PDB file of C-alpha atoms and ligand atoms in Angstrom:
ATOM      1  CA  MET A   8       0.099  -0.120  -0.095  1.00  0.00           C
ATOM      2  CA  PRO A   9       1.473   3.696  -0.786  1.00  0.00           C
ATOM      3  CA  ALA A  10       1.938   5.989   2.009  1.00  0.00           C
ATOM      4  CA  ALA A  11       0.125   7.666   3.572  1.00  0.00           C
ATOM      5  CA  SER A  12      -0.407  11.007   2.637  1.00  0.00           C
ATOM      6  CA  PRO A  13      -0.167  14.139   5.175  1.00  0.00           C
ATOM      7  CA  SER A  14      -4.070  14.427   3.922  1.00  0.00           C
ATOM      8  CA  ALA A  15      -4.702  10.609   4.540  1.00  0.00           C
ATOM      9  CA  GLN A  16      -2.951  11.411   8.420  1.00  0.00           C
ATOM     10  CA  SER A  17      -5.257  14.342   8.919  1.00  0.00           C
ATOM     11  CA  LEU A  18      -8.586  12.019   8.426  1.00  0.00           C
ATOM     12  CA  SER A  19      -7.534   8.741  10.334  1.00  0.00           C
ATOM     13  CA  PRO A  20     -10.395   7.100  11.433  1.00  0.00           C
ATOM     14  CA  GLY A  21      -8.067   6.259  15.316  1.00  0.00           C
ATOM     15  CA  PRO A  22      -7.103   2.330  15.487  1.00  0.00           C
ATOM     16  CA  VAL A  23     -10.450  -0.184  14.288  1.00  0.00           C
ATOM     17  CA  LEU A  24     -11.153   0.133  11.143  1.00  0.00           C
ATOM     18  CA  PRO A  25     -14.390  -1.260   8.916  1.00  0.00           C
ATOM     19  CA  VAL A  26     -13.034  -3.209   6.182  1.00  0.00           C
ATOM     20  CA  HIS A  27     -15.906  -2.749   4.180  1.00  0.00           C
ATOM     21  CA  VAL A  28     -18.188   0.555   4.712  1.00  0.00           C
ATOM     22  CA  ALA A  29     -21.489   0.682   2.194  1.00  0.00           C
ATOM     23  CA  ILE A  30     -23.186   3.593   1.642  1.00  0.00           C
ATOM     24  CA  ILE A  31     -27.047   4.631   1.024  1.00  0.00           C
ATOM     25  CA  MET A  32     -26.343   8.483  -0.603  1.00  0.00           C
ATOM     26  CA  ASP A  33     -29.441   9.518  -0.028  1.00  0.00           C
ATOM     27  CA  GLY A  34     -31.209  13.546  -0.004  1.00  0.00           C
ATOM     28  CA  ASN A  35     -29.926  14.411  -4.160  1.00  0.00           C
ATOM     29  CA  GLY A  36     -33.288  15.617  -4.374  1.00  0.00           C
ATOM     30  CA  ARG A  37     -34.047  17.793  -1.558  1.00  0.00           C
ATOM     31  CA  TRP A  38     -30.247  18.899  -1.771  1.00  0.00           C
ATOM     32  CA  ALA A  39     -31.588  20.507  -5.629  1.00  0.00           C
ATOM     33  CA  LYS A  40     -34.976  21.415  -3.761  1.00  0.00           C
ATOM     34  CA  GLN A  41     -33.914  23.430  -1.057  1.00  0.00           C
ATOM     35  CA  ARG A  42     -31.991  25.924  -3.476  1.00  0.00           C
ATOM     36  CA  GLY A  43     -34.699  26.073  -6.622  1.00  0.00           C
ATOM     37  CA  LEU A  44     -32.782  23.765  -8.973  1.00  0.00           C
ATOM     38  CA  PRO A  45     -33.990  20.660 -11.013  1.00  0.00           C
ATOM     39  CA  ARG A  46     -33.652  17.573  -9.093  1.00  0.00           C
ATOM     40  CA  ILE A  47     -30.652  16.818 -11.862  1.00  0.00           C
ATOM     41  CA  GLU A  48     -28.678  18.564  -9.625  1.00  0.00           C
ATOM     42  CA  GLY A  49     -28.891  17.439  -6.200  1.00  0.00           C
ATOM     43  CA  HIS A  50     -27.529  14.518  -8.549  1.00  0.00           C
ATOM     44  CA  ARG A  51     -25.052  16.303 -10.664  1.00  0.00           C
ATOM     45  CA  ARG A  52     -23.449  17.524  -7.076  1.00  0.00           C
ATOM     46  CA  GLY A  53     -24.033  13.887  -5.607  1.00  0.00           C
ATOM     47  CA  VAL A  54     -21.308  12.180  -8.541  1.00  0.00           C
ATOM     48  CA  GLU A  55     -18.747  15.138  -7.078  1.00  0.00           C
ATOM     49  CA  THR A  56     -18.985  13.534  -3.642  1.00  0.00           C
ATOM     50  CA  VAL A  57     -19.011   9.970  -4.844  1.00  0.00           C
ATOM     51  CA  ARG A  58     -15.289  11.246  -6.204  1.00  0.00           C
ATOM     52  CA  ALA A  59     -14.220  12.355  -2.909  1.00  0.00           C
ATOM     53  CA  ILE A  60     -15.913   9.736  -1.006  1.00  0.00           C
ATOM     54  CA  THR A  61     -13.576   6.910  -3.116  1.00  0.00           C
ATOM     55  CA  HIS A  62     -10.375   9.033  -2.392  1.00  0.00           C
ATOM     56  CA  ALA A  63     -11.188   8.591   0.763  1.00  0.00           C
ATOM     57  CA  MET A  64     -11.889   5.418   0.953  1.00  0.00           C
ATOM     58  CA  ARG A  65      -7.695   5.042  -0.096  1.00  0.00           C
ATOM     59  CA  GLU A  66      -6.705   7.441   2.208  1.00  0.00           C
ATOM     60  CA  LEU A  67      -8.116   6.122   4.963  1.00  0.00           C
ATOM     61  CA  GLY A  68      -7.391   2.599   3.897  1.00  0.00           C
ATOM     62  CA  ILE A  69     -10.561   1.178   3.780  1.00  0.00           C
ATOM     63  CA  ARG A  70     -11.087  -1.605   1.060  1.00  0.00           C
ATOM     64  CA  TYR A  71     -14.313  -1.717   0.131  1.00  0.00           C
ATOM     65  CA  LEU A  72     -16.891   0.929  -0.413  1.00  0.00           C
ATOM     66  CA  THR A  73     -19.876  -0.344  -1.343  1.00  0.00           C
ATOM     67  CA  LEU A  74     -22.033   2.919  -2.577  1.00  0.00           C
ATOM     68  CA  TYR A  75     -25.676   1.965  -3.705  1.00  0.00           C
ATOM     69  CA  ALA A  76     -26.599   4.181  -6.869  1.00  0.00           C
ATOM     70  CA  PHE A  77     -30.027   3.051  -8.196  1.00  0.00           C
ATOM     71  CA  SER A  78     -32.400   0.599  -6.181  1.00  0.00           C
ATOM     72  CA  VAL A  79     -34.854  -1.248  -8.464  1.00  0.00           C
ATOM     73  CA  GLU A  80     -37.791   0.999  -6.861  1.00  0.00           C
ATOM     74  CA  ASN A  81     -36.129   3.659  -8.212  1.00  0.00           C
ATOM     75  CA  TRP A  82     -37.563   2.971 -11.934  1.00  0.00           C
ATOM     76  CA  ASN A  83     -40.586   4.032 -10.891  1.00  0.00           C
ATOM     77  CA  ARG A  84     -39.419   7.556 -10.896  1.00  0.00           C
ATOM     78  CA  PRO A  85     -40.476   9.997 -13.792  1.00  0.00           C
ATOM     79  CA  PRO A  86     -38.555   8.460 -16.905  1.00  0.00           C
ATOM     80  CA  ASP A  87     -37.086  12.476 -17.007  1.00  0.00           C
ATOM     81  CA  GLU A  88     -34.961  11.606 -13.900  1.00  0.00           C
ATOM     82  CA  VAL A  89     -34.421   7.678 -14.518  1.00  0.00           C
ATOM     83  CA  ARG A  90     -33.037   9.087 -17.976  1.00  0.00           C
ATOM     84  CA  ALA A  91     -31.072  11.515 -16.322  1.00  0.00           C
ATOM     85  CA  LEU A  92     -29.526   8.916 -13.570  1.00  0.00           C
ATOM     86  CA  MET A  93     -29.032   6.660 -16.302  1.00  0.00           C
ATOM     87  CA  GLY A  94     -26.859   9.722 -18.176  1.00  0.00           C
ATOM     88  CA  LEU A  95     -25.056  10.569 -15.007  1.00  0.00           C
ATOM     89  CA  LEU A  96     -23.878   7.452 -14.423  1.00  0.00           C
ATOM     90  CA  GLU A  97     -22.735   6.650 -18.047  1.00  0.00           C
ATOM     91  CA  TYR A  98     -20.525   9.835 -17.905  1.00  0.00           C
ATOM     92  CA  PHE A  99     -19.301   8.780 -14.614  1.00  0.00           C
ATOM     93  CA  LEU A 100     -17.605   5.887 -15.952  1.00  0.00           C
ATOM     94  CA  LYS A 101     -16.733   7.200 -18.708  1.00  0.00           C
ATOM     95  CA  ARG A 102     -14.757   9.552 -16.723  1.00  0.00           C
ATOM     96  CA  GLU A 103     -14.042   7.846 -13.763  1.00  0.00           C
ATOM     97  CA  THR A 104     -12.616   4.731 -15.439  1.00  0.00           C
ATOM     98  CA  ARG A 105      -8.680   6.402 -15.409  1.00  0.00           C
ATOM     99  CA  ASN A 106      -9.032   7.874 -11.653  1.00  0.00           C
ATOM    100  CA  LEU A 107      -9.978   3.585 -11.144  1.00  0.00           C
ATOM    101  CA  VAL A 108      -6.758   2.911 -12.721  1.00  0.00           C
ATOM    102  CA  LYS A 109      -5.019   5.596 -11.957  1.00  0.00           C
ATOM    103  CA  ASP A 110      -5.445   5.548  -8.250  1.00  0.00           C
ATOM    104  CA  ARG A 111      -5.283   1.463  -8.736  1.00  0.00           C
ATOM    105  CA  VAL A 112      -9.145   0.992  -7.875  1.00  0.00           C
ATOM    106  CA  ARG A 113     -10.919  -1.975  -8.613  1.00  0.00           C
ATOM    107  CA  LEU A 114     -14.386  -1.418  -9.611  1.00  0.00           C
ATOM    108  CA  LEU A 115     -17.387  -4.179  -9.171  1.00  0.00           C
ATOM    109  CA  ALA A 116     -21.152  -3.405  -9.587  1.00  0.00           C
ATOM    110  CA  ILE A 117     -23.857  -6.133  -7.820  1.00  0.00           C
ATOM    111  CA  GLY A 118     -27.555  -5.754  -8.887  1.00  0.00           C
ATOM    112  CA  ARG A 119     -29.044  -7.022 -11.948  1.00  0.00           C
ATOM    113  CA  THR A 120     -27.046  -5.081 -14.315  1.00  0.00           C
ATOM    114  CA  GLN A 121     -27.957  -6.702 -17.238  1.00  0.00           C
ATOM    115  CA  GLU A 122     -31.815  -4.618 -17.126  1.00  0.00           C
ATOM    116  CA  LEU A 123     -29.438  -1.151 -17.625  1.00  0.00           C
ATOM    117  CA  PRO A 124     -29.241   0.265 -20.893  1.00  0.00           C
ATOM    118  CA  ALA A 125     -26.723  -0.935 -23.365  1.00  0.00           C
ATOM    119  CA  VAL A 126     -24.461   2.365 -23.110  1.00  0.00           C
ATOM    120  CA  VAL A 127     -24.644   1.957 -19.462  1.00  0.00           C
ATOM    121  CA  ARG A 128     -23.602  -1.507 -19.515  1.00  0.00           C
ATOM    122  CA  THR A 129     -20.678  -1.254 -22.610  1.00  0.00           C
ATOM    123  CA  GLN A 130     -19.538   0.991 -19.775  1.00  0.00           C
ATOM    124  CA  LEU A 131     -19.912  -0.202 -16.260  1.00  0.00           C
ATOM    125  CA  GLU A 132     -18.267  -4.020 -18.357  1.00  0.00           C
ATOM    126  CA  ALA A 133     -15.433  -1.733 -19.591  1.00  0.00           C
ATOM    127  CA  ALA A 134     -14.308  -0.261 -16.439  1.00  0.00           C
ATOM    128  CA  ILE A 135     -14.419  -3.524 -14.123  1.00  0.00           C
ATOM    129  CA  GLN A 136     -12.395  -4.784 -16.639  1.00  0.00           C
ATOM    130  CA  ALA A 137      -9.974  -1.875 -16.755  1.00  0.00           C
ATOM    131  CA  THR A 138      -9.779  -2.427 -13.121  1.00  0.00           C
ATOM    132  CA  ALA A 139      -9.679  -6.097 -12.377  1.00  0.00           C
ATOM    133  CA  LYS A 140      -6.167  -6.912 -11.330  1.00  0.00           C
ATOM    134  CA  PHE A 141      -6.127  -4.097  -8.103  1.00  0.00           C
ATOM    135  CA  THR A 142      -6.369  -5.765  -5.325  1.00  0.00           C
ATOM    136  CA  ASP A 143      -5.805  -3.083  -2.350  1.00  0.00           C
ATOM    137  CA  HIS A 144      -9.715  -1.066  -2.935  1.00  0.00           C
ATOM    138  CA  THR A 145     -12.423  -2.380  -4.601  1.00  0.00           C
ATOM    139  CA  LEU A 146     -15.170   0.310  -4.920  1.00  0.00           C
ATOM    140  CA  VAL A 147     -19.003  -1.274  -5.602  1.00  0.00           C
ATOM    141  CA  LEU A 148     -21.571   0.502  -7.663  1.00  0.00           C
ATOM    142  CA  ALA A 149     -24.943  -1.057  -6.634  1.00  0.00           C
ATOM    143  CA  LEU A 150     -27.145  -0.628 -10.158  1.00  0.00           C
ATOM    144  CA  ASN A 151     -30.646  -1.701 -10.483  1.00  0.00           C
ATOM    145  CA  TYR A 152     -30.261  -3.717  -6.972  1.00  0.00           C
ATOM    146  CA  GLY A 153     -32.375  -4.583  -4.543  1.00  0.00           C
ATOM    147  CA  ALA A 154     -31.922  -7.129  -1.557  1.00  0.00           C
ATOM    148  CA  ARG A 155     -35.421  -9.055  -2.429  1.00  0.00           C
ATOM    149  CA  THR A 156     -34.264  -9.399  -5.760  1.00  0.00           C
ATOM    150  CA  GLU A 157     -31.052 -10.769  -5.181  1.00  0.00           C
ATOM    151  CA  VAL A 158     -32.404 -13.659  -2.360  1.00  0.00           C
ATOM    152  CA  VAL A 159     -34.703 -14.313  -5.290  1.00  0.00           C
ATOM    153  CA  ASP A 160     -31.886 -14.407  -7.606  1.00  0.00           C
ATOM    154  CA  ALA A 161     -29.719 -16.276  -5.858  1.00  0.00           C
ATOM    155  CA  ALA A 162     -32.497 -18.772  -4.868  1.00  0.00           C
ATOM    156  CA  ARG A 163     -33.225 -19.538  -8.599  1.00  0.00           C
ATOM    157  CA  ALA A 164     -29.596 -19.988  -9.245  1.00  0.00           C
ATOM    158  CA  TYR A 165     -29.619 -22.164  -6.077  1.00  0.00           C
ATOM    159  CA  ALA A 166     -32.120 -24.696  -6.515  1.00  0.00           C
ATOM    160  CA  ALA A 167     -30.448 -24.776 -10.611  1.00  0.00           C
ATOM    161  CA  ALA A 168     -26.994 -26.034  -8.831  1.00  0.00           C
ATOM    162  CA  VAL A 169     -29.469 -28.280  -6.788  1.00  0.00           C
ATOM    163  CA  ALA A 170     -31.211 -29.219  -9.525  1.00  0.00           C
ATOM    164  CA  ALA A 171     -27.824 -30.277 -11.598  1.00  0.00           C
ATOM    165  CA  GLY A 172     -26.181 -31.715  -9.203  1.00  0.00           C
ATOM    166  CA  ARG A 173     -23.531 -29.479  -8.817  1.00  0.00           C
ATOM    167  CA  GLU A 174     -25.141 -28.579  -4.701  1.00  0.00           C
ATOM    168  CA  LYS A 175     -26.364 -30.486  -2.098  1.00  0.00           C
ATOM    169  CA  LEU A 176     -29.438 -29.415  -0.968  1.00  0.00           C
ATOM    170  CA  ASN A 177     -28.253 -31.316   2.312  1.00  0.00           C
ATOM    171  CA  ASP A 178     -25.901 -28.789   2.201  1.00  0.00           C
ATOM    172  CA  GLY A 179     -27.956 -25.704   2.603  1.00  0.00           C
ATOM    173  CA  SER A 180     -25.641 -23.925   5.032  1.00  0.00           C
ATOM    174  CA  TRP A 181     -25.154 -20.001   4.895  1.00  0.00           C
ATOM    175  CA  ALA A 182     -21.977 -21.057   3.303  1.00  0.00           C
ATOM    176  CA  THR A 183     -22.738 -22.317   0.651  1.00  0.00           C
ATOM    177  CA  PHE A 184     -25.946 -20.323  -0.308  1.00  0.00           C
ATOM    178  CA  SER A 185     -24.119 -17.166   0.211  1.00  0.00           C
ATOM    179  CA  ARG A 186     -22.085 -18.005  -2.913  1.00  0.00           C
ATOM    180  CA  TYR A 187     -24.730 -17.281  -4.972  1.00  0.00           C
ATOM    181  CA  LEU A 188     -25.708 -13.813  -3.405  1.00  0.00           C
ATOM    182  CA  TYR A 189     -24.414 -10.960  -6.024  1.00  0.00           C
ATOM    183  CA  THR A 190     -21.826 -10.460  -3.289  1.00  0.00           C
ATOM    184  CA  ALA A 191     -19.753 -13.807  -3.283  1.00  0.00           C
ATOM    185  CA  ASP A 192     -16.815 -12.477  -3.583  1.00  0.00           C
ATOM    186  CA  ILE A 193     -17.227  -9.707  -1.210  1.00  0.00           C
ATOM    187  CA  PRO A 194     -16.830  -9.854   2.686  1.00  0.00           C
ATOM    188  CA  ASP A 195     -20.142  -8.255   4.556  1.00  0.00           C
ATOM    189  CA  PRO A 196     -20.533  -4.914   5.335  1.00  0.00           C
ATOM    190  CA  ASP A 197     -18.850  -3.880   8.910  1.00  0.00           C
ATOM    191  CA  LEU A 198     -20.730   0.324   8.605  1.00  0.00           C
ATOM    192  CA  ILE A 199     -23.622   0.832   6.484  1.00  0.00           C
ATOM    193  CA  ILE A 200     -23.571   5.197   6.321  1.00  0.00           C
ATOM    194  CA  ARG A 201     -27.497   6.330   5.032  1.00  0.00           C
ATOM    195  CA  THR A 202     -27.146   9.997   4.231  1.00  0.00           C
ATOM    196  CA  SER A 203     -30.035  12.943   4.269  1.00  0.00           C
ATOM    197  CA  GLY A 204     -31.729  11.940   7.558  1.00  0.00           C
ATOM    198  CA  GLU A 205     -33.540   9.129   6.559  1.00  0.00           C
ATOM    199  CA  THR A 206     -33.854   5.598   9.172  1.00  0.00           C
ATOM    200  CA  ARG A 207     -34.035   3.244   6.914  1.00  0.00           C
ATOM    201  CA  VAL A 208     -32.552   0.314   4.841  1.00  0.00           C
ATOM    202  CA  SER A 209     -34.471   0.468   1.492  1.00  0.00           C
ATOM    203  CA  ASN A 210     -33.947  -3.096   1.052  1.00  0.00           C
ATOM    204  CA  PHE A 211     -30.119  -2.516   1.116  1.00  0.00           C
ATOM    205  CA  LEU A 212     -27.910  -5.669   1.816  1.00  0.00           C
ATOM    206  CA  LEU A 213     -30.221  -6.644   4.008  1.00  0.00           C
ATOM    207  CA  LEU A 214     -28.959 -10.318   4.837  1.00  0.00           C
ATOM    208  CA  GLN A 215     -24.645  -9.268   4.313  1.00  0.00           C
ATOM    209  CA  GLY A 216     -25.659  -6.256   6.459  1.00  0.00           C
ATOM    210  CA  ALA A 217     -27.140  -8.310   9.295  1.00  0.00           C
ATOM    211  CA  TYR A 218     -24.029  -7.497  11.713  1.00  0.00           C
ATOM    212  CA  ALA A 219     -23.445  -4.323  10.261  1.00  0.00           C
ATOM    213  CA  GLU A 220     -22.809  -1.017  12.782  1.00  0.00           C
ATOM    214  CA  PHE A 221     -24.948   2.234  11.154  1.00  0.00           C
ATOM    215  CA  ILE A 222     -24.551   5.306  11.435  1.00  0.00           C
ATOM    216  CA  PHE A 223     -26.989   7.498  10.134  1.00  0.00           C
ATOM    217  CA  SER A 224     -26.742  11.142   9.536  1.00  0.00           C
ATOM    218  CA  PRO A 225     -28.397  14.474   8.598  1.00  0.00           C
ATOM    219  CA  VAL A 226     -26.110  15.687   6.103  1.00  0.00           C
ATOM    220  CA  LEU A 227     -27.097  15.256   2.205  1.00  0.00           C
ATOM    221  CA  TRP A 228     -25.155  13.443   0.055  1.00  0.00           C
ATOM    222  CA  PRO A 229     -24.292  16.323  -1.876  1.00  0.00           C
ATOM    223  CA  ASP A 230     -22.757  17.786   1.342  1.00  0.00           C
ATOM    224  CA  PHE A 231     -21.081  14.685   2.449  1.00  0.00           C
ATOM    225  CA  THR A 232     -17.903  15.396   3.111  1.00  0.00           C
ATOM    226  CA  LYS A 233     -14.143  13.390   3.559  1.00  0.00           C
ATOM    227  CA  THR A 234     -14.533  14.366   7.621  1.00  0.00           C
ATOM    228  CA  GLU A 235     -17.552  12.806   7.643  1.00  0.00           C
ATOM    229  CA  PHE A 236     -16.863  10.068   5.981  1.00  0.00           C
ATOM    230  CA  ALA A 237     -13.741   9.742   8.528  1.00  0.00           C
ATOM    231  CA  ALA A 238     -15.809  10.608  11.363  1.00  0.00           C
ATOM    232  CA  ALA A 239     -18.335   7.657  10.914  1.00  0.00           C
ATOM    233  CA  CYS A 240     -15.264   5.201  10.698  1.00  0.00           C
ATOM    234  CA  ALA A 241     -14.153   6.717  13.672  1.00  0.00           C
ATOM    235  CA  GLU A 242     -17.702   6.119  15.661  1.00  0.00           C
ATOM    236  CA  PHE A 243     -17.818   2.783  14.183  1.00  0.00           C
ATOM    237  CA  GLY A 244     -14.151   1.775  15.966  1.00  0.00           C
ATOM    238  CA  ARG A 245     -15.927   2.931  19.634  1.00  0.00           C
ATOM    239  CA  ARG A 246     -18.414   0.335  18.836  1.00  0.00           C
ATOM    240  CA  GLU A 247     -19.243  -2.886  20.481  1.00  0.00           C
ATOM    241  CA  ARG A 248     -20.028  -5.419  18.330  1.00  0.00           C
ATOM    242  CA  ARG A 249     -21.015  -8.423  19.920  1.00  0.00           C
ATOM    243  CA  TYR A 250     -22.708 -10.620  18.158  1.00  0.00           C
ATOM    244  CA  GLY A 251     -25.483 -12.170  20.119  1.00  0.00           C
ATOM    245  CA  LEU A 252     -21.881 -12.787  23.005  1.00  0.00           C
ATOM    246  CA  THR A 253     -21.792 -10.819  26.125  1.00  0.00           C
ATOM    247  CA  SER A 254     -19.278  -7.911  26.645  1.00  0.00           C
ATOM    248  CA  GLU A 255     -17.244  -9.794  28.945  1.00  0.00           C
ATOM    249  CA  GLN A 256     -16.965 -12.648  26.459  1.00  0.00           C
ATOM    250  CA  LEU A 257     -15.787 -10.619  24.074  1.00  0.00           C
ATOM    251  CA  LYS A 258     -13.063  -9.457  26.439  1.00  0.00           C
ATOM    252  CA  PRO A 259     -10.219 -11.988  25.789  1.00  0.00           C
ATOM    253  CA  VAL A 260     -11.381 -12.236  21.823  1.00  0.00           C
ATOM    254  CA  ARG A 261     -10.190  -8.513  22.134  1.00  0.00           C
ATOM    255  CA  ALA A 262      -7.388  -9.061  24.428  1.00  0.00           C
ATOM    256  CA  ALA A 263      -5.931 -11.716  22.023  1.00  0.00           C
ATOM    257  CA  ALA A 264      -6.774  -9.453  18.769  1.00  0.00           C
ATOM    258  CA  ALA A 265      -4.596  -6.648  19.991  1.00  0.00           C
ATOM    259  CA  THR A 266      -1.190  -8.947  20.934  1.00  0.00           C
ATOM    260  CA  LYS A 267      -1.569 -10.321  17.165  1.00  0.00           C
TER     261      LYS A 267
HETATM  262  C1  LIG B  23     -30.654  10.088  -3.930  1.00  0.00           C
HETATM  263  O1  LIG B  23     -31.302  10.659  -3.903  1.00  0.00           O
HETATM  264  C2  LIG B  23     -30.366   9.175  -5.305  1.00  0.00           C
HETATM  265  C3  LIG B  23     -31.183   8.671  -5.438  1.00  0.00           C
HETATM  266  C4  LIG B  23     -31.685   6.960  -4.947  1.00  0.00           C
HETATM  267  C5  LIG B  23     -30.812   8.114  -6.670  1.00  0.00           C
HETATM  268  P1  LIG B  23     -32.629  11.185  -3.690  1.00  0.00           P
HETATM  269  O2  LIG B  23     -33.081  11.551  -5.144  1.00  0.00           O
HETATM  270  O3  LIG B  23     -33.157   9.717  -3.281  1.00  0.00           O
HETATM  271  O4  LIG B  23     -33.008  12.696  -3.058  1.00  0.00           O
HETATM  272  P2  LIG B  23     -34.275  12.309  -1.966  1.00  0.00           P
HETATM  273  O5  LIG B  23     -34.364  11.550  -1.674  1.00  0.00           O
HETATM  274  O6  LIG B  23     -36.072  12.706  -2.642  1.00  0.00           O
HETATM  275  O7  LIG B  23     -33.550  13.929  -1.200  1.00  0.00           O
HETATM  276  C1  LIG B  24     -32.380   4.278  -1.740  1.00  0.00           C
HETATM  277  O1  LIG B  24     -32.913   6.088  -1.420  1.00  0.00           O
HETATM  278  C2  LIG B  24     -31.745   4.184  -2.812  1.00  0.00           C
HETATM  279  C3  LIG B  24     -30.433   4.979  -3.225  1.00  0.00           C
HETATM  280  C4  LIG B  24     -29.827   5.744  -2.536  1.00  0.00           C
HETATM  281  C5  LIG B  24     -29.968   4.390  -4.395  1.00  0.00           C
HETATM  282  P1  LIG B  24     -34.364   6.612  -1.819  1.00  0.00           P
HETATM  283  O2  LIG B  24     -34.878   7.782  -2.060  1.00  0.00           O
HETATM  284  O3  LIG B  24     -34.991   5.609  -2.797  1.00  0.00           O
HETATM  285  O4  LIG B  24     -35.190   5.741  -0.960  1.00  0.00           O
HETATM  286  P2  LIG B  24     -36.297   5.878  -0.096  1.00  0.00           P
HETATM  287  O5  LIG B  24     -37.743   6.147  -0.903  1.00  0.00           O
HETATM  288  O6  LIG B  24     -36.424   7.308   0.376  1.00  0.00           O
HETATM  289  O7  LIG B  24     -36.414   4.311   0.506  1.00  0.00           O
HETATM  290 MG1  LIG B  25     -34.453   9.665  -1.703  1.00  0.00          MG
END
């Protein structure tokens, strides 16, 4: 990994870093409305925040960053807004691929990406291919993503594998089934942040987030900064994740981890 830059030191989140941070980027529309601008202006500004937070991921040493960019439910928005969002996505992928390569960030996508417009798919596949060899940092875009859709897709693929004799039905453990989720090769999110003051999950990583810590920020996504991102990571470091155990049970586990 490259040596920490001065700005990385100033963003230092503390000792316990989340490996995987996932963000529900919310509030673009309200940001625009507050300024008397069309909603798409909020989405445009939101793209700039995506760039800034992707940089912060590298500076802080976060290995995985998942961004909820478009849900399966978002197709039901006014057609003009959906068109504009798809245009922005295409523009982002076209413009950002070079920077991702320069910064050695791998791009992945989760969701029914096969249902995205062909021009977006082409850019997405090109960006994924161009960054496939990088291993230190991964940016995951949730595109046409819905957790319930993901479970249905995984159950179908799992059933097909059982029918074809590639899986045994009796071996239906979580470890086996989770390999059929879109996130098969991605660790579970440790921290899920939602901006804009809403305190709901909106069909995002329902299974993978089973033991994630949640932070709800009142800041609208276009105004969300590296500093707020670092503060959320620091807050994560102060949380005790008990996984069903008691605090006392965890003491020896923590002590052993500290001596490693
Ligand atoms: C998030 O901002 C972006 C997408 C869901 C695509 P919104 O567009 O949901 O913004 P609000 O919630 O209306 O303010
Ligand atoms: C969730 O935000 C989806 C994304 C951030 C892409 P929404 O704005 O669509 O969610 P709801 O409608 O407030 O639940
Ligand atoms: Mg919203």
